[in-house]
């Protein structure tokens, strides 16, 4: 006998019509995928372990809508299962200021990650599955299964075509993430029409090649039993992630079903009417939810979820008694708090310490803090010995059967997959338990991950990019590896720290702010080459994002520099002094942190009356907000020994001094207003 | 009997030692992959059809080193086969100003594309294979096979892990590009160590899933015969691209062979000595090429290549007589020239014409010029009906067997693969024959292709991104789809046009400059929403990148705007006039084109004495070079109806006028210097 009956059918019809009504009311949105995937949503959600009254419960099953344009479906599910979404919220779909924006947004209750940009969601989900495996391996004890949740993903052809999902899926197979269950809406339609125009590969075979289990549901439009069986089978596959290839008809039930016309446009009123009649609903009423459907979900999902959360709480109480240290640690993490005084572990330097590359200083930070912070979980996109991202003695996060590490390991070998690394870090962060992911690559290749970085910033995931080889200082590898536009790019991205520390204290400061950030990602740009420790730097000052490193009486000019150009500017100032030019040195390691200081403080650093020359060996285009004149590199670099390359572009004390002197001459006799002054 | 003998073995040893010597001399570089792949290089090059004395011959076989860090191998091959690379050039490997930089660069003779950033080369090669198929389908005639070249690719694990290669390979399988032959250096080593740490998928099975032919060479270190057989087999596979999985030992012959230690560091002197002895060379001599090796390559490659090129030239002469129209067209394209007066086809507008979205105006341009420009080859990453990139009556570029188009088609269905689209366009452009690729996506998702855009700019491929939905004007789709940082990002990238046209004439101007560009890519940002045609715009003026759109006597302020904000600023100026404030309207559709104008011209647009307020509904961070104050959006957008979203952020005539008035008040009585004035 089927486990599904009339009430399930009614529930599916209700979901379908709610989604259609949301889109129709907004006169904007995507009805096609919700119509096709409503049965899967019903089946998957009906057996998920979650508490709609406490969306943050750490052991909830996660649901990720990777095809985020189908969000009307998600809002319908959240409403029906008791999350804080009213029918009125659904009626405000896609309206300014509403709780139901056009794509899922992380901060909404029950929305696990922001999706819409294709391929991100499935990749976030890989991160969540990693986090679960790590949490379980770290804290589960006999009779104390604190963590055993699954992560479910809905995704479509678009997600599968994006390269990021290939990267993530290959890694998920390698990592044997059996807690990951993906349902592929195989509807054969994308915006350009039938997928046959560009996508006729054998997806199932590809996923088998990645080491996944692949299951099939031939009639995803109606076969609830078949979907349930596949999900049950997937849950049994403990050492392989599962792809359920579910064939559906896009816009199922609509007069335009099966065509791309139903993908991204509201259904016509007559079409909606016939749909309601077909499903046994009143053709003239919108946003209808039969009481028995509410009751069903309350019985099936809400009540058991509340109960499961309660049981878990009680289990965790006992755990804390039996394992006081681990218990306290996990309790702290669940409260989203850092350990007291963790920052005392950050290394501090004086100018007497010998010159070191900031990538090496970053390694020392990680070495110093990893024991304090069990939530720190690092990795690199295959550049470990160059990024210096692995503390000595680190255990790799690997399936135990590989003998290369285990799931309690906190170092992830991402492979040469920068984009996936970024989105996986987002997923790990979104998982909760105060996970603090960092990942290494060359600064220039953070650009490969731009799509994921943007979502870190938009969603407020406080992850960290350890971005080494930050300029033409990479030398011989040449212009393909030398960032020029990269800092300008990410500084223009809202809510993003873009650090370029000049020495040891500034490197520690970058990590301090990054780790204390609740809702802001950080990119820390680090040198390949050695830099001296500077007189005047401190963690406290650098944490402000910008400060006066070295001052003089009556400065004629301010040299505002970052990273490797700060020490060059310090040397330039000495040359200038011999010419009677007084130069204040301002270090500006992070624009965002500086912008968040008081206006009074900022004006004390960059006051009226003194021309500011920025010195940074990358694009000058972002410096207008702080500098009157800029010395940078608005062209591609060159292959050669690093000191020679620097010299050829004038980035020497002499080169900086020459430009500073010209700047002083240019502004002589002029009234100079601080670039910080705003008219509005 | 083997076709290979002692001379082949000697040649392979010579290649190996040359590569090792280059790296040793530079004390920087990657010896591992060249040692492993030298036999494949020898075998592949020995049967390639190319003329080292004329590296631009259109029907040459292409060789792409996707694992660009193995460039020492490429320079060795280019030297040995008679390209313009001397032994002294090899000795200058990785030195500043040399002809042998640290990664292959497009402008060097015999280097088909710039590689190094992983995954780009194989994707460029897909573009080259597309171009070849299109050229052949367009110009070949019975007995006139003008185009039949192959594209060969060397690639390693890194290229295969990058998502971009997955995108490109899936598409190449779909397109049945039998002219593409890829040799995968399966050496099991990446920088992080053995590939088992992150990459144990079944690559061969994955490529079969894409529809590729997969062949194996088990001993790539020595089995020249096996490599040759696989290549011959691959050439027979006319309707499938081929992946030859060739197992090698990285650093073959070195004392450290098989470890990642040989990947990216020079071999030690003793190691090099034992290697020379092993290969029968004098242990103390570097950069040795036996004369018989030169002779061999001259006989095997250079002479036949020169001859083949001659024959082709004569065939093409006959072709031009028999097919004068097509022949003249191809001759023009091979000369890199546009048709005379092509730009007359560009549409021109007056303010009386009705308001139209610039994405629609872009469609009209494409409709108007596609017949004039047979080299135009377009497409979209699955957003055709949104990007409006397909002229009516276009034929899709598809394998004829698909019945969806044919290889003479000039519209490519890229699928949801932005990064691959970018790099494929680079490959099509690099192929030659004056191909002008353009590709559509939303402006926000050009960021997914950032890695490829950077190489367009660095290599100087004049490709075009048709980047629609250019702001919060996308409305309901919300912040995941609303670009903020995107223009600042690409404006900071050297050698990149970033157009944001305000109306019909400016859209035509953007295409005019983009198409006339020889070495500069263009991103054309276009609106979803309608914009009026402006009084004062013209193709000629807009082509300068910035110009005075509307002027007044004694302006108190300049409103410098782009795209949709130009017409808002025009309306704001009317409100300001009623307050007695005179505003000049400057339209700045492309910073790069403007920067390339004379200083005199630029100062005539943005002179001293008048404060400039920029108005653009995206990040303000890049405006310092032109504006004293900026009105923009330095936060993420919002989901809602577009007019409401604009209004909520103050982007209305009233909002602009208010900020303009404050700017005028702020600078009242101040001496204002043009932001264009530079101190050095």
mmCIF file of C-alpha atoms in Angstrom, chain A residues 26-28 30 94-98 100-105 114-120 157-159 161-164 166-167 170-171 173-176 190-193 195-203 205-206 208-211 260 380-386 396 398 402 404 411-419 444-445 447-448 450-452 454-455 457-459 476-486 488-489 491-495 613 619 621-625 628-631 633-636 638-641 644-645 648 659-660 662-663 666-667 670-671 673 677-680, chain B residues 26-28 30 94-98 100-105 114-120 157-159 161-164 166-167 170-171 173-176 190-193 195-203 205-206 208-211 260 380-386 396 398 402 404 411-419 444-445 447-448 450-452 454-455 457-459 476-486 488-489 491-495 613 619 621-625 628-631 633-636 638-641 644-645 648 659-660 662-663 666-667 670-671 673 677-680:
data_model
loop_
_atom_site.group_PDB
_atom_site.id
_atom_site.type_symbol
_atom_site.label_atom_id
_atom_site.label_comp_id
_atom_site.label_asym_id
_atom_site.label_seq_id
_atom_site.Cartn_x
_atom_site.Cartn_y
_atom_site.Cartn_z
ATOM 1 C CA UNK A 26 3.689 39.897 -8.142
ATOM 2 C CA UNK A 27 3.268 39.732 -11.896
ATOM 3 C CA UNK A 28 6.886 38.604 -11.848
ATOM 4 C CA UNK A 30 9.132 31.764 -12.097
ATOM 5 C CA UNK A 94 8.930 40.372 -4.850
ATOM 6 C CA UNK A 95 7.682 43.679 -3.417
ATOM 7 C CA UNK A 96 10.072 46.259 -2.028
ATOM 8 C CA UNK A 97 10.719 45.740 1.681
ATOM 9 C CA UNK A 98 8.822 42.459 1.858
ATOM 10 C CA UNK A 100 9.622 37.416 0.253
ATOM 11 C CA UNK A 101 12.208 38.827 -2.158
ATOM 12 C CA UNK A 102 12.763 37.574 -5.687
ATOM 13 C CA UNK A 103 15.397 35.040 -4.719
ATOM 14 C CA UNK A 104 16.014 33.282 -1.378
ATOM 15 C CA UNK A 105 18.019 35.408 1.042
ATOM 16 C CA UNK A 114 21.084 32.948 -0.632
ATOM 17 C CA UNK A 115 20.681 31.422 -4.065
ATOM 18 C CA UNK A 116 19.830 32.547 -7.566
ATOM 19 C CA UNK A 117 23.243 32.796 -9.179
ATOM 20 C CA UNK A 118 23.335 29.272 -10.532
ATOM 21 C CA UNK A 119 25.606 26.586 -9.174
ATOM 22 C CA UNK A 120 26.140 28.324 -5.834
ATOM 23 C CA UNK A 157 19.980 22.028 -15.536
ATOM 24 C CA UNK A 158 21.443 25.469 -14.977
ATOM 25 C CA UNK A 159 23.226 24.476 -11.783
ATOM 26 C CA UNK A 161 25.971 23.386 -16.445
ATOM 27 C CA UNK A 162 27.854 25.879 -14.286
ATOM 28 C CA UNK A 163 31.459 24.856 -13.738
ATOM 29 C CA UNK A 164 31.312 25.559 -10.023
ATOM 30 C CA UNK A 166 31.365 20.329 -11.358
ATOM 31 C CA UNK A 167 34.156 21.391 -9.050
ATOM 32 C CA UNK A 170 33.973 16.119 -7.869
ATOM 33 C CA UNK A 171 35.168 17.089 -4.401
ATOM 34 C CA UNK A 173 32.496 12.445 -4.360
ATOM 35 C CA UNK A 174 36.097 12.358 -3.226
ATOM 36 C CA UNK A 175 35.056 13.263 0.314
ATOM 37 C CA UNK A 176 32.342 10.558 0.317
ATOM 38 C CA UNK A 190 16.269 26.259 -19.967
ATOM 39 C CA UNK A 191 15.682 29.839 -21.054
ATOM 40 C CA UNK A 192 17.106 29.170 -24.498
ATOM 41 C CA UNK A 193 14.586 26.356 -24.996
ATOM 42 C CA UNK A 195 18.389 21.591 -23.244
ATOM 43 C CA UNK A 196 19.293 19.714 -26.417
ATOM 44 C CA UNK A 197 20.571 23.009 -27.852
ATOM 45 C CA UNK A 198 23.608 22.932 -25.585
ATOM 46 C CA UNK A 199 23.425 20.209 -22.950
ATOM 47 C CA UNK A 200 23.072 16.626 -24.075
ATOM 48 C CA UNK A 201 25.779 15.068 -21.957
ATOM 49 C CA UNK A 202 24.998 12.039 -19.819
ATOM 50 C CA UNK A 203 24.633 13.714 -16.418
ATOM 51 C CA UNK A 205 27.249 8.935 -15.954
ATOM 52 C CA UNK A 206 29.187 12.068 -15.103
ATOM 53 C CA UNK A 208 28.933 8.213 -11.320
ATOM 54 C CA UNK A 209 32.382 9.228 -12.534
ATOM 55 C CA UNK A 210 32.578 11.603 -9.555
ATOM 56 C CA UNK A 211 31.839 8.682 -7.241
ATOM 57 C CA UNK A 260 10.314 27.642 -21.650
ATOM 58 C CA UNK A 380 43.741 25.873 -0.042
ATOM 59 C CA UNK A 381 42.917 25.465 -3.694
ATOM 60 C CA UNK A 382 46.000 23.306 -4.204
ATOM 61 C CA UNK A 383 48.518 25.955 -3.239
ATOM 62 C CA UNK A 384 49.234 24.876 0.326
ATOM 63 C CA UNK A 385 53.032 25.221 0.155
ATOM 64 C CA UNK A 386 52.679 28.621 -1.547
ATOM 65 C CA UNK A 396 43.324 16.755 6.727
ATOM 66 C CA UNK A 398 39.269 13.352 4.510
ATOM 67 C CA UNK A 402 41.255 7.211 2.516
ATOM 68 C CA UNK A 404 44.751 10.526 4.431
ATOM 69 C CA UNK A 411 42.335 21.209 6.720
ATOM 70 C CA UNK A 412 40.525 20.823 3.418
ATOM 71 C CA UNK A 413 42.320 19.937 0.216
ATOM 72 C CA UNK A 414 40.028 21.834 -2.149
ATOM 73 C CA UNK A 415 41.943 20.948 -5.280
ATOM 74 C CA UNK A 416 42.343 23.509 -8.051
ATOM 75 C CA UNK A 417 38.798 24.709 -7.596
ATOM 76 C CA UNK A 418 38.738 28.317 -6.409
ATOM 77 C CA UNK A 419 35.097 29.009 -7.184
ATOM 78 C CA UNK A 444 44.823 36.966 -8.677
ATOM 79 C CA UNK A 445 42.739 33.798 -8.626
ATOM 80 C CA UNK A 447 38.720 36.428 -9.207
ATOM 81 C CA UNK A 448 37.858 32.894 -10.329
ATOM 82 C CA UNK A 450 34.108 36.230 -7.746
ATOM 83 C CA UNK A 451 30.591 34.786 -7.925
ATOM 84 C CA UNK A 452 31.020 33.188 -4.515
ATOM 85 C CA UNK A 454 29.824 38.320 -3.932
ATOM 86 C CA UNK A 455 27.473 35.980 -2.094
ATOM 87 C CA UNK A 457 29.332 39.705 1.085
ATOM 88 C CA UNK A 458 25.637 39.786 0.248
ATOM 89 C CA UNK A 459 24.766 37.051 2.737
ATOM 90 C CA UNK A 476 58.806 35.620 -12.765
ATOM 91 C CA UNK A 477 55.347 34.074 -13.082
ATOM 92 C CA UNK A 478 54.459 37.261 -14.918
ATOM 93 C CA UNK A 479 51.301 39.181 -15.748
ATOM 94 C CA UNK A 480 48.988 36.150 -15.825
ATOM 95 C CA UNK A 481 49.632 35.821 -12.086
ATOM 96 C CA UNK A 482 50.035 39.464 -11.069
ATOM 97 C CA UNK A 483 46.879 41.107 -9.751
ATOM 98 C CA UNK A 484 46.152 44.636 -10.931
ATOM 99 C CA UNK A 485 42.385 45.132 -10.747
ATOM 100 C CA UNK A 486 41.724 42.694 -7.920
ATOM 101 C CA UNK A 488 39.686 47.650 -6.754
ATOM 102 C CA UNK A 489 37.198 44.937 -7.623
ATOM 103 C CA UNK A 491 36.864 47.089 -2.483
ATOM 104 C CA UNK A 492 33.909 48.070 -4.669
ATOM 105 C CA UNK A 493 31.950 45.106 -3.342
ATOM 106 C CA UNK A 494 29.839 46.218 -0.381
ATOM 107 C CA UNK A 495 30.466 44.615 3.016
ATOM 108 C CA UNK A 613 49.369 60.674 -2.484
ATOM 109 C CA UNK A 619 45.079 49.790 -10.042
ATOM 110 C CA UNK A 621 41.028 53.478 -9.740
ATOM 111 C CA UNK A 622 39.650 52.992 -6.229
ATOM 112 C CA UNK A 623 41.783 55.580 -4.468
ATOM 113 C CA UNK A 624 39.752 58.703 -5.226
ATOM 114 C CA UNK A 625 37.985 58.526 -1.897
ATOM 115 C CA UNK A 628 44.289 63.584 -4.289
ATOM 116 C CA UNK A 629 46.869 61.891 -6.469
ATOM 117 C CA UNK A 630 47.705 58.245 -6.958
ATOM 118 C CA UNK A 631 50.821 56.302 -7.786
ATOM 119 C CA UNK A 633 49.913 50.380 -11.735
ATOM 120 C CA UNK A 634 47.180 50.895 -14.287
ATOM 121 C CA UNK A 635 48.620 48.412 -16.734
ATOM 122 C CA UNK A 636 49.499 44.741 -16.628
ATOM 123 C CA UNK A 638 55.732 41.828 -16.365
ATOM 124 C CA UNK A 639 57.672 38.622 -15.969
ATOM 125 C CA UNK A 640 61.027 39.093 -14.287
ATOM 126 C CA UNK A 641 62.803 39.072 -10.967
ATOM 127 C CA UNK A 644 63.653 44.389 -11.151
ATOM 128 C CA UNK A 645 59.963 44.473 -11.935
ATOM 129 C CA UNK A 648 61.002 49.130 -13.780
ATOM 130 C CA UNK A 659 56.233 61.605 -7.318
ATOM 131 C CA UNK A 660 55.677 62.928 -3.834
ATOM 132 C CA UNK A 662 55.833 66.647 -7.705
ATOM 133 C CA UNK A 663 52.612 66.333 -5.758
ATOM 134 C CA UNK A 666 51.428 70.747 -7.676
ATOM 135 C CA UNK A 667 49.393 71.696 -4.603
ATOM 136 C CA UNK A 670 46.368 75.652 -3.086
ATOM 137 C CA UNK A 671 43.725 75.230 -0.458
ATOM 138 C CA UNK A 673 40.292 69.806 1.186
ATOM 139 C CA UNK A 677 34.806 65.659 2.927
ATOM 140 C CA UNK A 678 31.419 64.933 1.402
ATOM 141 C CA UNK A 679 28.885 67.391 0.071
ATOM 142 C CA UNK A 680 25.986 65.153 1.103
ATOM 143 C CA UNK B 26 66.312 31.440 -14.660
ATOM 144 C CA UNK B 27 66.431 29.769 -11.262
ATOM 145 C CA UNK B 28 62.664 29.872 -11.529
ATOM 146 C CA UNK B 30 58.510 24.406 -13.742
ATOM 147 C CA UNK B 94 61.670 34.642 -17.214
ATOM 148 C CA UNK B 95 63.885 37.736 -17.380
ATOM 149 C CA UNK B 96 62.432 41.215 -17.556
ATOM 150 C CA UNK B 97 61.889 42.351 -21.130
ATOM 151 C CA UNK B 98 62.723 38.970 -22.642
ATOM 152 C CA UNK B 100 60.413 34.160 -23.005
ATOM 153 C CA UNK B 101 58.214 35.269 -20.102
ATOM 154 C CA UNK B 102 57.124 32.993 -17.276
ATOM 155 C CA UNK B 103 53.915 31.918 -18.967
ATOM 156 C CA UNK B 104 53.010 31.794 -22.683
ATOM 157 C CA UNK B 105 51.853 35.148 -24.009
ATOM 158 C CA UNK B 114 48.115 33.251 -23.204
ATOM 159 C CA UNK B 115 47.863 30.505 -20.609
ATOM 160 C CA UNK B 116 48.791 29.919 -17.014
ATOM 161 C CA UNK B 117 45.511 30.545 -15.214
ATOM 162 C CA UNK B 118 44.313 26.957 -15.284
ATOM 163 C CA UNK B 119 41.417 25.788 -17.413
ATOM 164 C CA UNK B 120 41.633 28.720 -19.827
ATOM 165 C CA UNK B 157 45.086 17.736 -13.584
ATOM 166 C CA UNK B 158 44.731 21.394 -12.714
ATOM 167 C CA UNK B 159 42.930 22.243 -15.937
ATOM 168 C CA UNK B 161 39.714 20.319 -11.871
ATOM 169 C CA UNK B 162 38.775 23.878 -12.826
ATOM 170 C CA UNK B 163 35.062 24.246 -13.508
ATOM 171 C CA UNK B 164 35.642 26.221 -16.686
ATOM 172 C CA UNK B 166 33.984 21.130 -17.417
ATOM 173 C CA UNK B 167 31.767 23.747 -18.993
ATOM 174 C CA UNK B 170 30.468 19.509 -22.074
ATOM 175 C CA UNK B 171 29.815 22.010 -24.839
ATOM 176 C CA UNK B 173 30.999 17.155 -26.769
ATOM 177 C CA UNK B 174 27.610 18.570 -27.663
ATOM 178 C CA UNK B 175 29.070 20.391 -30.643
ATOM 179 C CA UNK B 176 30.862 17.220 -31.824
ATOM 180 C CA UNK B 190 49.621 18.680 -8.112
ATOM 181 C CA UNK B 191 51.157 21.260 -5.804
ATOM 182 C CA UNK B 192 49.408 19.800 -2.782
ATOM 183 C CA UNK B 193 50.954 16.392 -3.524
ATOM 184 C CA UNK B 195 46.047 13.964 -6.714
ATOM 185 C CA UNK B 196 44.419 11.404 -4.429
ATOM 186 C CA UNK B 197 44.096 14.136 -1.794
ATOM 187 C CA UNK B 198 41.313 15.808 -3.727
ATOM 188 C CA UNK B 199 40.838 14.341 -7.190
ATOM 189 C CA UNK B 200 40.077 10.680 -7.520
ATOM 190 C CA UNK B 201 37.153 10.893 -9.917
ATOM 191 C CA UNK B 202 37.123 8.789 -13.081
ATOM 192 C CA UNK B 203 38.170 11.440 -15.607
ATOM 193 C CA UNK B 205 34.290 8.178 -17.693
ATOM 194 C CA UNK B 206 33.420 11.834 -17.186
ATOM 195 C CA UNK B 208 32.753 9.794 -22.147
ATOM 196 C CA UNK B 209 29.689 11.246 -20.440
ATOM 197 C CA UNK B 210 30.368 14.498 -22.295
ATOM 198 C CA UNK B 211 30.353 12.595 -25.569
ATOM 199 C CA UNK B 260 55.627 17.522 -6.387
ATOM 200 C CA UNK B 380 24.446 33.887 -25.092
ATOM 201 C CA UNK B 381 24.904 31.903 -21.913
ATOM 202 C CA UNK B 382 21.298 30.712 -22.063
ATOM 203 C CA UNK B 383 19.725 34.152 -21.803
ATOM 204 C CA UNK B 384 18.940 34.738 -25.462
ATOM 205 C CA UNK B 385 15.420 36.096 -24.969
ATOM 206 C CA UNK B 386 16.649 38.353 -22.135
ATOM 207 C CA UNK B 396 22.579 28.281 -34.786
ATOM 208 C CA UNK B 398 25.339 23.270 -34.240
ATOM 209 C CA UNK B 402 21.509 17.702 -34.591
ATOM 210 C CA UNK B 404 19.240 22.369 -34.927
ATOM 211 C CA UNK B 411 24.836 31.898 -33.162
ATOM 212 C CA UNK B 412 26.263 29.781 -30.364
ATOM 213 C CA UNK B 413 24.089 28.342 -27.631
ATOM 214 C CA UNK B 414 26.689 28.452 -24.869
ATOM 215 C CA UNK B 415 24.410 27.062 -22.182
ATOM 216 C CA UNK B 416 24.617 28.381 -18.638
ATOM 217 C CA UNK B 417 28.384 28.589 -18.812
ATOM 218 C CA UNK B 418 29.562 32.183 -18.543
ATOM 219 C CA UNK B 419 33.195 31.447 -17.801
ATOM 220 C CA UNK B 444 26.148 40.702 -12.863
ATOM 221 C CA UNK B 445 27.202 37.337 -14.221
ATOM 222 C CA UNK B 447 31.771 38.256 -12.934
ATOM 223 C CA UNK B 448 31.510 34.485 -13.276
ATOM 224 C CA UNK B 450 36.211 37.283 -14.625
ATOM 225 C CA UNK B 451 39.129 34.920 -15.197
ATOM 226 C CA UNK B 452 38.456 34.924 -18.933
ATOM 227 C CA UNK B 454 41.133 39.308 -17.616
ATOM 228 C CA UNK B 455 42.800 37.249 -20.329
ATOM 229 C CA UNK B 457 42.303 42.265 -21.756
ATOM 230 C CA UNK B 458 45.812 40.941 -21.176
ATOM 231 C CA UNK B 459 45.983 39.221 -24.563
ATOM 232 C CA UNK B 476 12.170 42.063 -8.768
ATOM 233 C CA UNK B 477 14.992 39.579 -9.248
ATOM 234 C CA UNK B 478 16.658 41.437 -6.426
ATOM 235 C CA UNK B 479 20.195 41.884 -5.112
ATOM 236 C CA UNK B 480 21.507 38.517 -6.318
ATOM 237 C CA UNK B 481 21.017 39.821 -9.853
ATOM 238 C CA UNK B 482 21.757 43.522 -9.407
ATOM 239 C CA UNK B 483 25.324 44.540 -10.218
ATOM 240 C CA UNK B 484 26.990 46.975 -7.814
ATOM 241 C CA UNK B 485 30.727 46.392 -8.032
ATOM 242 C CA UNK B 486 30.817 45.124 -11.596
ATOM 243 C CA UNK B 488 34.279 49.338 -10.940
ATOM 244 C CA UNK B 489 35.813 45.891 -11.293
ATOM 245 C CA UNK B 491 37.070 49.637 -15.251
ATOM 246 C CA UNK B 492 40.038 48.798 -13.030
ATOM 247 C CA UNK B 493 41.119 46.116 -15.489
ATOM 248 C CA UNK B 494 43.636 47.588 -17.942
ATOM 249 C CA UNK B 495 42.771 47.638 -21.650
ATOM 250 C CA UNK B 613 29.072 65.205 -9.437
ATOM 251 C CA UNK B 619 29.559 51.535 -6.774
ATOM 252 C CA UNK B 621 34.525 53.715 -5.900
ATOM 253 C CA UNK B 622 35.900 54.210 -9.403
ATOM 254 C CA UNK B 623 34.721 57.770 -9.954
ATOM 255 C CA UNK B 624 37.528 59.644 -8.192
ATOM 256 C CA UNK B 625 39.369 60.220 -11.441
ATOM 257 C CA UNK B 628 34.681 65.609 -6.966
ATOM 258 C CA UNK B 629 31.598 64.055 -5.439
ATOM 259 C CA UNK B 630 29.696 60.907 -6.314
ATOM 260 C CA UNK B 631 26.117 59.791 -6.098
ATOM 261 C CA UNK B 633 25.000 52.834 -4.705
ATOM 262 C CA UNK B 634 27.632 51.542 -2.313
ATOM 263 C CA UNK B 635 25.380 48.845 -0.899
ATOM 264 C CA UNK B 636 23.486 45.912 -2.337
ATOM 265 C CA UNK B 638 16.702 45.287 -3.302
ATOM 266 C CA UNK B 639 13.929 43.181 -4.758
ATOM 267 C CA UNK B 640 10.960 45.207 -5.926
ATOM 268 C CA UNK B 641 9.459 46.941 -8.907
ATOM 269 C CA UNK B 644 10.193 51.785 -6.702
ATOM 270 C CA UNK B 645 13.696 50.489 -6.148
ATOM 271 C CA UNK B 648 13.941 54.212 -2.642
ATOM 272 C CA UNK B 659 22.504 66.218 -4.189
ATOM 273 C CA UNK B 660 23.629 68.510 -6.979
ATOM 274 C CA UNK B 662 24.338 70.389 -1.982
ATOM 275 C CA UNK B 663 27.440 69.884 -4.086
ATOM 276 C CA UNK B 666 29.742 72.719 -0.722
ATOM 277 C CA UNK B 667 32.131 74.120 -3.330
ATOM 278 C CA UNK B 670 36.276 77.295 -3.444
ATOM 279 C CA UNK B 671 38.831 77.140 -6.187
ATOM 280 C CA UNK B 673 40.609 72.003 -9.933
ATOM 281 C CA UNK B 677 44.769 67.387 -13.421
ATOM 282 C CA UNK B 678 47.695 65.201 -12.483
ATOM 283 C CA UNK B 679 50.757 66.127 -10.467
ATOM 284 C CA UNK B 680 52.937 63.699 -12.427
#
